[in-house]
Short mmCIF file of N, CA, C and O in Angstrom, two decimals:
data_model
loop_
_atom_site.label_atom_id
_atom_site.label_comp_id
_atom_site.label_asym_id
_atom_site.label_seq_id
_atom_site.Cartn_x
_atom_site.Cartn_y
_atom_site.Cartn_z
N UNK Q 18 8.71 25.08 -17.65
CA UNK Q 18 8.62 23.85 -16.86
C UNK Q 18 8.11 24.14 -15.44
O UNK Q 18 7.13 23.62 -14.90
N UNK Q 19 8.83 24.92 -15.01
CA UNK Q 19 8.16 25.18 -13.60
C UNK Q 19 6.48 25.92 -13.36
O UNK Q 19 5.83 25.87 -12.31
N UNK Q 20 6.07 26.56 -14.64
CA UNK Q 20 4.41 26.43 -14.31
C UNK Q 20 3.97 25.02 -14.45
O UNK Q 20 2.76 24.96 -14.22
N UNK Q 21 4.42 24.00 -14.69
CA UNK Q 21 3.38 22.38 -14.84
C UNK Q 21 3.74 21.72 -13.24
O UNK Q 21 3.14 20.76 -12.75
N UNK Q 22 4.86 22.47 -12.60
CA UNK Q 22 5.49 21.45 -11.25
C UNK Q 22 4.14 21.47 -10.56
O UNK Q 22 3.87 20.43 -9.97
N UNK Q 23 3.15 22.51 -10.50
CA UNK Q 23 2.01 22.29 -9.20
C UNK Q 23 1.48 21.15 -10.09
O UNK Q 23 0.79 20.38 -9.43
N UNK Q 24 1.56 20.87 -11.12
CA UNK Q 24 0.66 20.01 -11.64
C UNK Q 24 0.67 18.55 -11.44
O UNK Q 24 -0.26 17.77 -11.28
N UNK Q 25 2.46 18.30 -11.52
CA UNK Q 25 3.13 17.26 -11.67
C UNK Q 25 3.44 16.79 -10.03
O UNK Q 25 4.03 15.72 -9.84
N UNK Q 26 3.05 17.58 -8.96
CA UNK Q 26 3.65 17.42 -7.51
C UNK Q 26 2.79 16.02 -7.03
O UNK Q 26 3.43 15.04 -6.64
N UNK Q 27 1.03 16.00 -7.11
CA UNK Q 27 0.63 14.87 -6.97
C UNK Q 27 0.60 13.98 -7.27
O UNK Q 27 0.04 12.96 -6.86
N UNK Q 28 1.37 14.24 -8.23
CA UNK Q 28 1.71 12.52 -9.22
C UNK Q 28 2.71 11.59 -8.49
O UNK Q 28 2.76 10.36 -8.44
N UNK Q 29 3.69 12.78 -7.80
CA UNK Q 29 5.13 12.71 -7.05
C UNK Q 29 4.80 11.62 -5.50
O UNK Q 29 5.08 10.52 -5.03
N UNK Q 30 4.04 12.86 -5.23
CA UNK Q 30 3.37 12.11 -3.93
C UNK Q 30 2.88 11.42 -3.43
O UNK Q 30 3.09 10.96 -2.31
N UNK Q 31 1.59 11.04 -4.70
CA UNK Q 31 0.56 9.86 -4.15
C UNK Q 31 1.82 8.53 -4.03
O UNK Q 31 3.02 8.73 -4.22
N UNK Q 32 1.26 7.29 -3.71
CA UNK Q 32 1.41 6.17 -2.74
C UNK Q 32 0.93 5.08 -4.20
O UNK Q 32 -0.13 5.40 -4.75
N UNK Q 33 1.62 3.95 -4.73
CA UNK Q 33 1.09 2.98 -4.94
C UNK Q 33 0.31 2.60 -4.35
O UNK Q 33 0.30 2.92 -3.16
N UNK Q 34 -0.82 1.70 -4.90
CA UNK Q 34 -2.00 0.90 -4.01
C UNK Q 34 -1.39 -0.08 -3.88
O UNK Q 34 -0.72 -0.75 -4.66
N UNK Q 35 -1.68 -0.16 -2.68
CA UNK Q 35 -0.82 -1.76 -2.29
C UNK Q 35 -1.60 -3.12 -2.93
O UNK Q 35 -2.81 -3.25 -2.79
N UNK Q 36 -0.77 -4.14 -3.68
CA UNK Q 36 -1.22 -5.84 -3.86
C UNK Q 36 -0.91 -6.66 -3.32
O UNK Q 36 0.04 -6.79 -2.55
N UNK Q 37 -1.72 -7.36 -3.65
CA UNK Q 37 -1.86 -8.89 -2.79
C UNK Q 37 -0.69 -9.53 -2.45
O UNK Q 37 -0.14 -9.79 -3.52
N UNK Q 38 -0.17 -9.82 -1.77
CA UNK Q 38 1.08 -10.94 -1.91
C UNK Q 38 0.57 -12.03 -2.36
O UNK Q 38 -0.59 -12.23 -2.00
N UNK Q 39 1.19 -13.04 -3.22
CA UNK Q 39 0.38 -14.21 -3.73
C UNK Q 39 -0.11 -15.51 -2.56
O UNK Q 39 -0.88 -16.44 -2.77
N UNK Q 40 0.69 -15.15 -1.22
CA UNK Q 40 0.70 -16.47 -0.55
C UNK Q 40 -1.02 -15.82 0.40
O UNK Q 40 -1.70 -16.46 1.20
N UNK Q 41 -1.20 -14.59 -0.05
CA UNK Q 41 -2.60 -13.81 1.24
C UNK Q 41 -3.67 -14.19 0.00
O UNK Q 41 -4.82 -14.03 0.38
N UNK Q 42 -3.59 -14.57 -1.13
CA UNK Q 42 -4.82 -14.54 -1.72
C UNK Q 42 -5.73 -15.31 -1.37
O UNK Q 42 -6.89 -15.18 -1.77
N UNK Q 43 -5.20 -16.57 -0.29
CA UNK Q 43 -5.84 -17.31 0.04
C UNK Q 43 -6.32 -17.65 1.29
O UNK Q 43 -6.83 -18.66 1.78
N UNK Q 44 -5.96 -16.32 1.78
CA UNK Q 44 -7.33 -15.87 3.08
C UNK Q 44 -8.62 -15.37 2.73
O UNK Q 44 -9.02 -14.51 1.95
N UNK Q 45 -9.24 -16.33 3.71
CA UNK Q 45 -10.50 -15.60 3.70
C UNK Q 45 -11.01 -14.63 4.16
O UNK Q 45 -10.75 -14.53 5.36
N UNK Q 46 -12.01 -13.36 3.55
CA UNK Q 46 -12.41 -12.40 3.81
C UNK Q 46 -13.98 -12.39 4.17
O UNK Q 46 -14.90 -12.17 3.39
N UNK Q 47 -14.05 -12.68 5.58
CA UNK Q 47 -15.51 -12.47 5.89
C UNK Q 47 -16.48 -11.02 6.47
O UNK Q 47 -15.84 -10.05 6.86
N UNK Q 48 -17.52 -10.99 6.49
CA UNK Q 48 -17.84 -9.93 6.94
C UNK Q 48 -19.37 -10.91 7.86
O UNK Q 48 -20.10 -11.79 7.41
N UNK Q 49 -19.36 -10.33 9.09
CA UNK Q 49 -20.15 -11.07 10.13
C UNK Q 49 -20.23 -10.82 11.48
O UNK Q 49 -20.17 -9.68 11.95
N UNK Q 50 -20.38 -11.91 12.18
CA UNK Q 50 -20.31 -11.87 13.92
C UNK Q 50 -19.42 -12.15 13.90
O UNK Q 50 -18.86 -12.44 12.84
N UNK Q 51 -18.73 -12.23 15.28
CA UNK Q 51 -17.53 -12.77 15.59
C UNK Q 51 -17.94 -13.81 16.40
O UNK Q 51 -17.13 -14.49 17.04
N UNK Q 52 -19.25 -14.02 16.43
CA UNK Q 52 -19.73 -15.18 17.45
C UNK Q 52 -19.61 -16.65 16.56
O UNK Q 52 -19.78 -17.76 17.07
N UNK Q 53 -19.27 -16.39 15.05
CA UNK Q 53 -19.30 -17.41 14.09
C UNK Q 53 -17.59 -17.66 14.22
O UNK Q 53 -17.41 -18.73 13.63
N UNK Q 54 -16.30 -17.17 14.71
CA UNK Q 54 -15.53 -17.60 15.07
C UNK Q 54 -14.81 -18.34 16.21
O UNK Q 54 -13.59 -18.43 16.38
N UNK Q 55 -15.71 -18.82 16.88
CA UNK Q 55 -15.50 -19.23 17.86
C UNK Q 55 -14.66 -20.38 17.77
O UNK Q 55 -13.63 -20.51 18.43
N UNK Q 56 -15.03 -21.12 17.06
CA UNK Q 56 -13.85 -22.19 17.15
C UNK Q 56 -12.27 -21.81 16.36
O UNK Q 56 -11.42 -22.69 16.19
N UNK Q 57 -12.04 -20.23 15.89
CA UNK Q 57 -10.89 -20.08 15.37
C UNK Q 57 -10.31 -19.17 16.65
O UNK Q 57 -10.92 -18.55 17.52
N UNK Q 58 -8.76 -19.35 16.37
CA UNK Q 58 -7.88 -18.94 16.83
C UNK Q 58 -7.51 -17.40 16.54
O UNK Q 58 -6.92 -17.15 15.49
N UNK Q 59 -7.84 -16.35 17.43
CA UNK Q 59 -7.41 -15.12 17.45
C UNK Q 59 -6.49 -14.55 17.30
O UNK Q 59 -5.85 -14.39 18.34
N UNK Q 60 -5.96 -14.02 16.20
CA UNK Q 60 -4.27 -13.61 15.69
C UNK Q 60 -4.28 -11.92 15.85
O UNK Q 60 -3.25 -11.33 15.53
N UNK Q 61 -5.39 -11.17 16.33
CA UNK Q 61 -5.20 -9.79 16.63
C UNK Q 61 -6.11 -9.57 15.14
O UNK Q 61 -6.45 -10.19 14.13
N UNK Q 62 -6.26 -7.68 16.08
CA UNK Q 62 -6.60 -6.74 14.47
C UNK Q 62 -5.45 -6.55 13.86
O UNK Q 62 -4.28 -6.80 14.17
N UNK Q 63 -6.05 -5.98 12.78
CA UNK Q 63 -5.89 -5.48 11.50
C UNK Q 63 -6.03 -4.32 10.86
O UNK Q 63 -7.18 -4.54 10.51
N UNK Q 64 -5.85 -3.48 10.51
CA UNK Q 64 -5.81 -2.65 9.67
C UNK Q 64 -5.72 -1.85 8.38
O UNK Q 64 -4.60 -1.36 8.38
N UNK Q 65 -6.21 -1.58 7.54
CA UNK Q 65 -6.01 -1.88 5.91
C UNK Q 65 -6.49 -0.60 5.68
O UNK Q 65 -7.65 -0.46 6.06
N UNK Q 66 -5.84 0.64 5.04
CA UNK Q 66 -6.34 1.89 4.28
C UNK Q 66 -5.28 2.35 3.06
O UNK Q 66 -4.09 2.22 2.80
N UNK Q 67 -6.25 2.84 2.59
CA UNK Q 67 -5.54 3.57 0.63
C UNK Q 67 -6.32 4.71 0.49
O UNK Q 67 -7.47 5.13 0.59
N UNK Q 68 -5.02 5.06 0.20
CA UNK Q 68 -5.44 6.43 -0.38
C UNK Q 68 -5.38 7.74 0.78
O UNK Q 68 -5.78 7.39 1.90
N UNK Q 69 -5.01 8.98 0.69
CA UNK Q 69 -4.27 10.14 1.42
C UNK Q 69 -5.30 11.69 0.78
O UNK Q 69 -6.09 11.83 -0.15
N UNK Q 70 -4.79 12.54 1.77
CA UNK Q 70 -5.67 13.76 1.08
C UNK Q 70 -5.20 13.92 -0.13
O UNK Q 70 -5.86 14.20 -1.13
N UNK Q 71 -3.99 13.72 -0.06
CA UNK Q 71 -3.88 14.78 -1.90
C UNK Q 71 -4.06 13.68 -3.36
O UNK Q 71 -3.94 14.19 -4.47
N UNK Q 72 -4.23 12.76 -3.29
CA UNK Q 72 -4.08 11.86 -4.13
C UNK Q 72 -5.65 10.75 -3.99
O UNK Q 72 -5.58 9.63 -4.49
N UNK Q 73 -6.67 11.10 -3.44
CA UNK Q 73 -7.52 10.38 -3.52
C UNK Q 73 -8.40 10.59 -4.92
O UNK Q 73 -8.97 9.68 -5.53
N UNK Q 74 -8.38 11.73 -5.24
CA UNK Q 74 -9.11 12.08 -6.33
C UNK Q 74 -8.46 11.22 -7.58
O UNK Q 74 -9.07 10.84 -8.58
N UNK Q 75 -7.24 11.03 -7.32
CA UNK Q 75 -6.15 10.22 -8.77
C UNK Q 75 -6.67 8.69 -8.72
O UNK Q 75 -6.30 7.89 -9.59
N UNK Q 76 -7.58 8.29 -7.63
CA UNK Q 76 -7.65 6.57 -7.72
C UNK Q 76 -9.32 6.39 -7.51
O UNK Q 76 -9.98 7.07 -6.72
N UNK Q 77 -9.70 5.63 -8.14
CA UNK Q 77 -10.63 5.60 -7.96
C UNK Q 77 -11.58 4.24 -6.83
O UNK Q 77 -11.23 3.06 -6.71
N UNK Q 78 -12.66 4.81 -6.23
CA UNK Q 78 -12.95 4.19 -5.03
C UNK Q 78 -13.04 2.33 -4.86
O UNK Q 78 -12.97 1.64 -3.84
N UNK Q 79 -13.16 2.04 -5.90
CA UNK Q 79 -13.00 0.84 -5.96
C UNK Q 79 -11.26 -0.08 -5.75
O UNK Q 79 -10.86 -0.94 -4.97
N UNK Q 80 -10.83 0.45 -6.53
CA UNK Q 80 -9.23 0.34 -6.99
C UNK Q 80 -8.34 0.84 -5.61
O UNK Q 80 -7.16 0.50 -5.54
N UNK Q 81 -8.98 1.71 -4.44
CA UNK Q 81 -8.85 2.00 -3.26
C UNK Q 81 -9.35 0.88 -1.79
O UNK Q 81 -8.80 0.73 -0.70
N UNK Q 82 -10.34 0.38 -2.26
CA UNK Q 82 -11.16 -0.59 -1.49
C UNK Q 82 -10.29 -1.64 -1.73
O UNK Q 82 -9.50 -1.97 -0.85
N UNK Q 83 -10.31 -2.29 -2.91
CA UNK Q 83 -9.04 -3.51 -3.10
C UNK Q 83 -7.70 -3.02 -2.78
O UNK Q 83 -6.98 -3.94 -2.41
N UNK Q 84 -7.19 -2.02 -2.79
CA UNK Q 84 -5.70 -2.10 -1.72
C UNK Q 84 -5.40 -1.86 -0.55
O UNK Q 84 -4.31 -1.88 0.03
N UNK Q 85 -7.28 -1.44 0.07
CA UNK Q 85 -7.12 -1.95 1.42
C UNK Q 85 -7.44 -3.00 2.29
O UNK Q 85 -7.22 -3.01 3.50
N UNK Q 86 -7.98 -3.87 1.63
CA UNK Q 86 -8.40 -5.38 1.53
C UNK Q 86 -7.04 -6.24 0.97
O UNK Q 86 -6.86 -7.45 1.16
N UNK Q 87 -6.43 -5.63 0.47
CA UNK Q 87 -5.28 -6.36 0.18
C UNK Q 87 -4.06 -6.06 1.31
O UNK Q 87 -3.40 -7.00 1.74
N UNK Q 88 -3.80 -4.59 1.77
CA UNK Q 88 -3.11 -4.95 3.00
C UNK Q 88 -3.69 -5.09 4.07
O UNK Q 88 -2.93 -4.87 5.01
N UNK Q 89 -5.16 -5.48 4.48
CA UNK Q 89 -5.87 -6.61 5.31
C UNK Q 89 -5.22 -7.98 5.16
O UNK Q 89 -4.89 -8.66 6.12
N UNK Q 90 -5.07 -8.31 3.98
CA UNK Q 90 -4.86 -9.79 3.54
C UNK Q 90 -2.89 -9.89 4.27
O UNK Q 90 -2.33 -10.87 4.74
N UNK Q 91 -2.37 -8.55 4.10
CA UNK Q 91 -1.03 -9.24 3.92
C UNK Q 91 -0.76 -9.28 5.46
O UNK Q 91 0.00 -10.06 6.04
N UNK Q 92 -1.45 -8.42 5.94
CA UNK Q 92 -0.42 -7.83 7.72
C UNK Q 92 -1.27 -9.64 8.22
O UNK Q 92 -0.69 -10.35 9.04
N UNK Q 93 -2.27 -9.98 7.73
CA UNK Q 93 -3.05 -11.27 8.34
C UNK Q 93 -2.01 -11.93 7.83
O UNK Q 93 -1.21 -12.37 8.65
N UNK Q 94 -1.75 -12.16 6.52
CA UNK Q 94 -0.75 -13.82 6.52
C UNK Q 94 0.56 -13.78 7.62
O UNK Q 94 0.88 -14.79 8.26
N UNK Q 95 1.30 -12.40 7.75
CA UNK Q 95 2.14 -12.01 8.61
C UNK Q 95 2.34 -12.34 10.01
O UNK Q 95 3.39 -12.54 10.64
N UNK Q 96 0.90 -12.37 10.44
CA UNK Q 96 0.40 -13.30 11.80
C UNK Q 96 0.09 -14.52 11.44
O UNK Q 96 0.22 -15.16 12.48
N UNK Q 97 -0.27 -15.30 10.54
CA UNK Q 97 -0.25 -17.02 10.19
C UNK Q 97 -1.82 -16.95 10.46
O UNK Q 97 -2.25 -17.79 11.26
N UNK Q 98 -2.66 -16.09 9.92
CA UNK Q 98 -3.84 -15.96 9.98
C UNK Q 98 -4.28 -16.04 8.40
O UNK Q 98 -3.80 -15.53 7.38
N UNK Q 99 -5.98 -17.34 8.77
CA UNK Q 99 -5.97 -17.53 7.15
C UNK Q 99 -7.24 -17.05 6.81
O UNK Q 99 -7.64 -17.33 5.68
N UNK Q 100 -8.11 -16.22 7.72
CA UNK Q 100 -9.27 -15.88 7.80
C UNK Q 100 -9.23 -13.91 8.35
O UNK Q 100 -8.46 -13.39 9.16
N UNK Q 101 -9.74 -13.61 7.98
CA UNK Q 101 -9.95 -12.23 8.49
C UNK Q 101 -11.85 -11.57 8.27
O UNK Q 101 -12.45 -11.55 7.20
N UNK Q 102 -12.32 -11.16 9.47
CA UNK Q 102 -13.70 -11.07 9.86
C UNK Q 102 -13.48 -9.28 9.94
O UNK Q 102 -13.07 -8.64 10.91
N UNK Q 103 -13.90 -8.75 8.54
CA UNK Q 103 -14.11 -7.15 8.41
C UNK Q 103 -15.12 -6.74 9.19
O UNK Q 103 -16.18 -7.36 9.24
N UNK Q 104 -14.87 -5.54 9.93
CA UNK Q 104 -16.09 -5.03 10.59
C UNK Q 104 -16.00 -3.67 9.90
O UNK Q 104 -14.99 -3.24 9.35
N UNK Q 105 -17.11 -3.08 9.99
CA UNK Q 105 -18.11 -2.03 9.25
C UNK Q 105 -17.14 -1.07 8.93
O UNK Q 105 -16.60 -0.49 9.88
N UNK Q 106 -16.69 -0.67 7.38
CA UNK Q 106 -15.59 0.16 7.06
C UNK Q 106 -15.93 1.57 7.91
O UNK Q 106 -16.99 1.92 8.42
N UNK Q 107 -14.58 2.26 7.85
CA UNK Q 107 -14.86 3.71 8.40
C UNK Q 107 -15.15 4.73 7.39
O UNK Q 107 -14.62 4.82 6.28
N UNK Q 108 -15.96 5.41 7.85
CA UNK Q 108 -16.37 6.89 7.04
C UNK Q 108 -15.19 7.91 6.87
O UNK Q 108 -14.98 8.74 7.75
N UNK Q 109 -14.22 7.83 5.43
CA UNK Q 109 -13.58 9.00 5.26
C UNK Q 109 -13.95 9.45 3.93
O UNK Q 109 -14.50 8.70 3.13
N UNK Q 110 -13.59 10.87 3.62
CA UNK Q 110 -14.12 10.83 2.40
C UNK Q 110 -12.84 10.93 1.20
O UNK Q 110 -13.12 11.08 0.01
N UNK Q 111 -11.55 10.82 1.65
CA UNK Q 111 -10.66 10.89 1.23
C UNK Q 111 -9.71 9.52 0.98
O UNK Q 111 -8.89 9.46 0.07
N UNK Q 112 -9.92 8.65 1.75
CA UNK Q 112 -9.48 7.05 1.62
C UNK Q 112 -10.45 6.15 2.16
O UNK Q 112 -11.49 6.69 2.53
N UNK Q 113 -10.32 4.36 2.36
CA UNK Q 113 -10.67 3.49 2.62
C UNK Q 113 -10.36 2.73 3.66
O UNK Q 113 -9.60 1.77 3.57
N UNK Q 114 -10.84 3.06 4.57
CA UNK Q 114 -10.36 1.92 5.97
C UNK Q 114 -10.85 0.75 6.39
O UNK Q 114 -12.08 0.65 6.40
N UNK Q 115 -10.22 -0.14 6.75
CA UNK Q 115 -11.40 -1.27 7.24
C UNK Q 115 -10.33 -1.92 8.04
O UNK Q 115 -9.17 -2.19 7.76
N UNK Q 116 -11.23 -2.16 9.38
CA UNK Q 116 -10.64 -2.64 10.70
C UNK Q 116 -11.60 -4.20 10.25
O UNK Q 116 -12.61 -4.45 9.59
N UNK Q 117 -10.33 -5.21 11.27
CA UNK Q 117 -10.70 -6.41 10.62
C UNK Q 117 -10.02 -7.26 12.00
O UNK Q 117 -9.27 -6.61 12.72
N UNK Q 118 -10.34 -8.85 12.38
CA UNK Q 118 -9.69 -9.51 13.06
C UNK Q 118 -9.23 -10.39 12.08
O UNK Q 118 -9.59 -10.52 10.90
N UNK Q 119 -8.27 -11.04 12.83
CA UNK Q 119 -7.34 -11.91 11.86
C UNK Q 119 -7.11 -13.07 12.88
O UNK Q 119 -6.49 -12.93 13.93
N UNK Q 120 -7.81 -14.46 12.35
CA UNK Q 120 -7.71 -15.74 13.00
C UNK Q 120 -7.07 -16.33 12.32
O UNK Q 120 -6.42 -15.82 11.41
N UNK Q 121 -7.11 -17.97 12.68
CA UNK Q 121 -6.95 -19.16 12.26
C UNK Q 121 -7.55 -19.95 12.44
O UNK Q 121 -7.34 -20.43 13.55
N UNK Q 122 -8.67 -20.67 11.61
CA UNK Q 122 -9.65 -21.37 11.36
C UNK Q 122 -9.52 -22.46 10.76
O UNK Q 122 -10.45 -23.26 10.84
N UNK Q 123 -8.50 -22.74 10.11
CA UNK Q 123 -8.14 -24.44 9.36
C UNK Q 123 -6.73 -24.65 9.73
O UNK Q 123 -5.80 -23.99 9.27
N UNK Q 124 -6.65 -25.42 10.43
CA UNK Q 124 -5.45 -25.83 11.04
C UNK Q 124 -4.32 -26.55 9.93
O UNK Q 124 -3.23 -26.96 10.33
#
């Protein structure tokens, strides 16, 4: 048993991908200017990443992108924000980041 533990350690470690809460599915996710928000209400950034050094290889990049778009979606409903404006993901090669603002646009 103990030759399979190096095997079995990243399984231990990695992180669920985070989901949607059902009440964030219904923010919107834009990607744009921020000069097109002008008439919404500014609720702060955001932050959204999946996936860690040892466990990126176990998920694959897509399935990584949606659970960081999904805790985009949740930390936004958290602020009473129903819109979130992604700006240009970051370059890692090990997870998914994406910095985002989080308004309110339909009153």
């Amino acid at each position: 048993m103990k030759k399979w533990l190096p095997f079995f350690v990243p399984f231990l470690l990695s992180a669920c991908v985070t989901t949607a809460e059902p009440e964030s599915e219904n923010i919107n996710v834009l990607w744009g200017d921020a000069l097109e928000m002008t008439d919404c209400e500014d609720k702060g950034v955001v932050v959204g990443s999946q996936g860690h050094w040892y466990d990126f290889w176990l998920i694959g990049d897509g399935v990584l992108t949606e659970g960081a778009v999904n805790q985009l979606r949740n930390k936004a409903l958290k602020r009473g924000a129903d819109t979130i404006l992604l700006y240009s993901p970051k370059p890692f090669s090990t997870s998914v980041t994406f910095l985002a603002k989080a308004y309110i646009c339909h009153p």
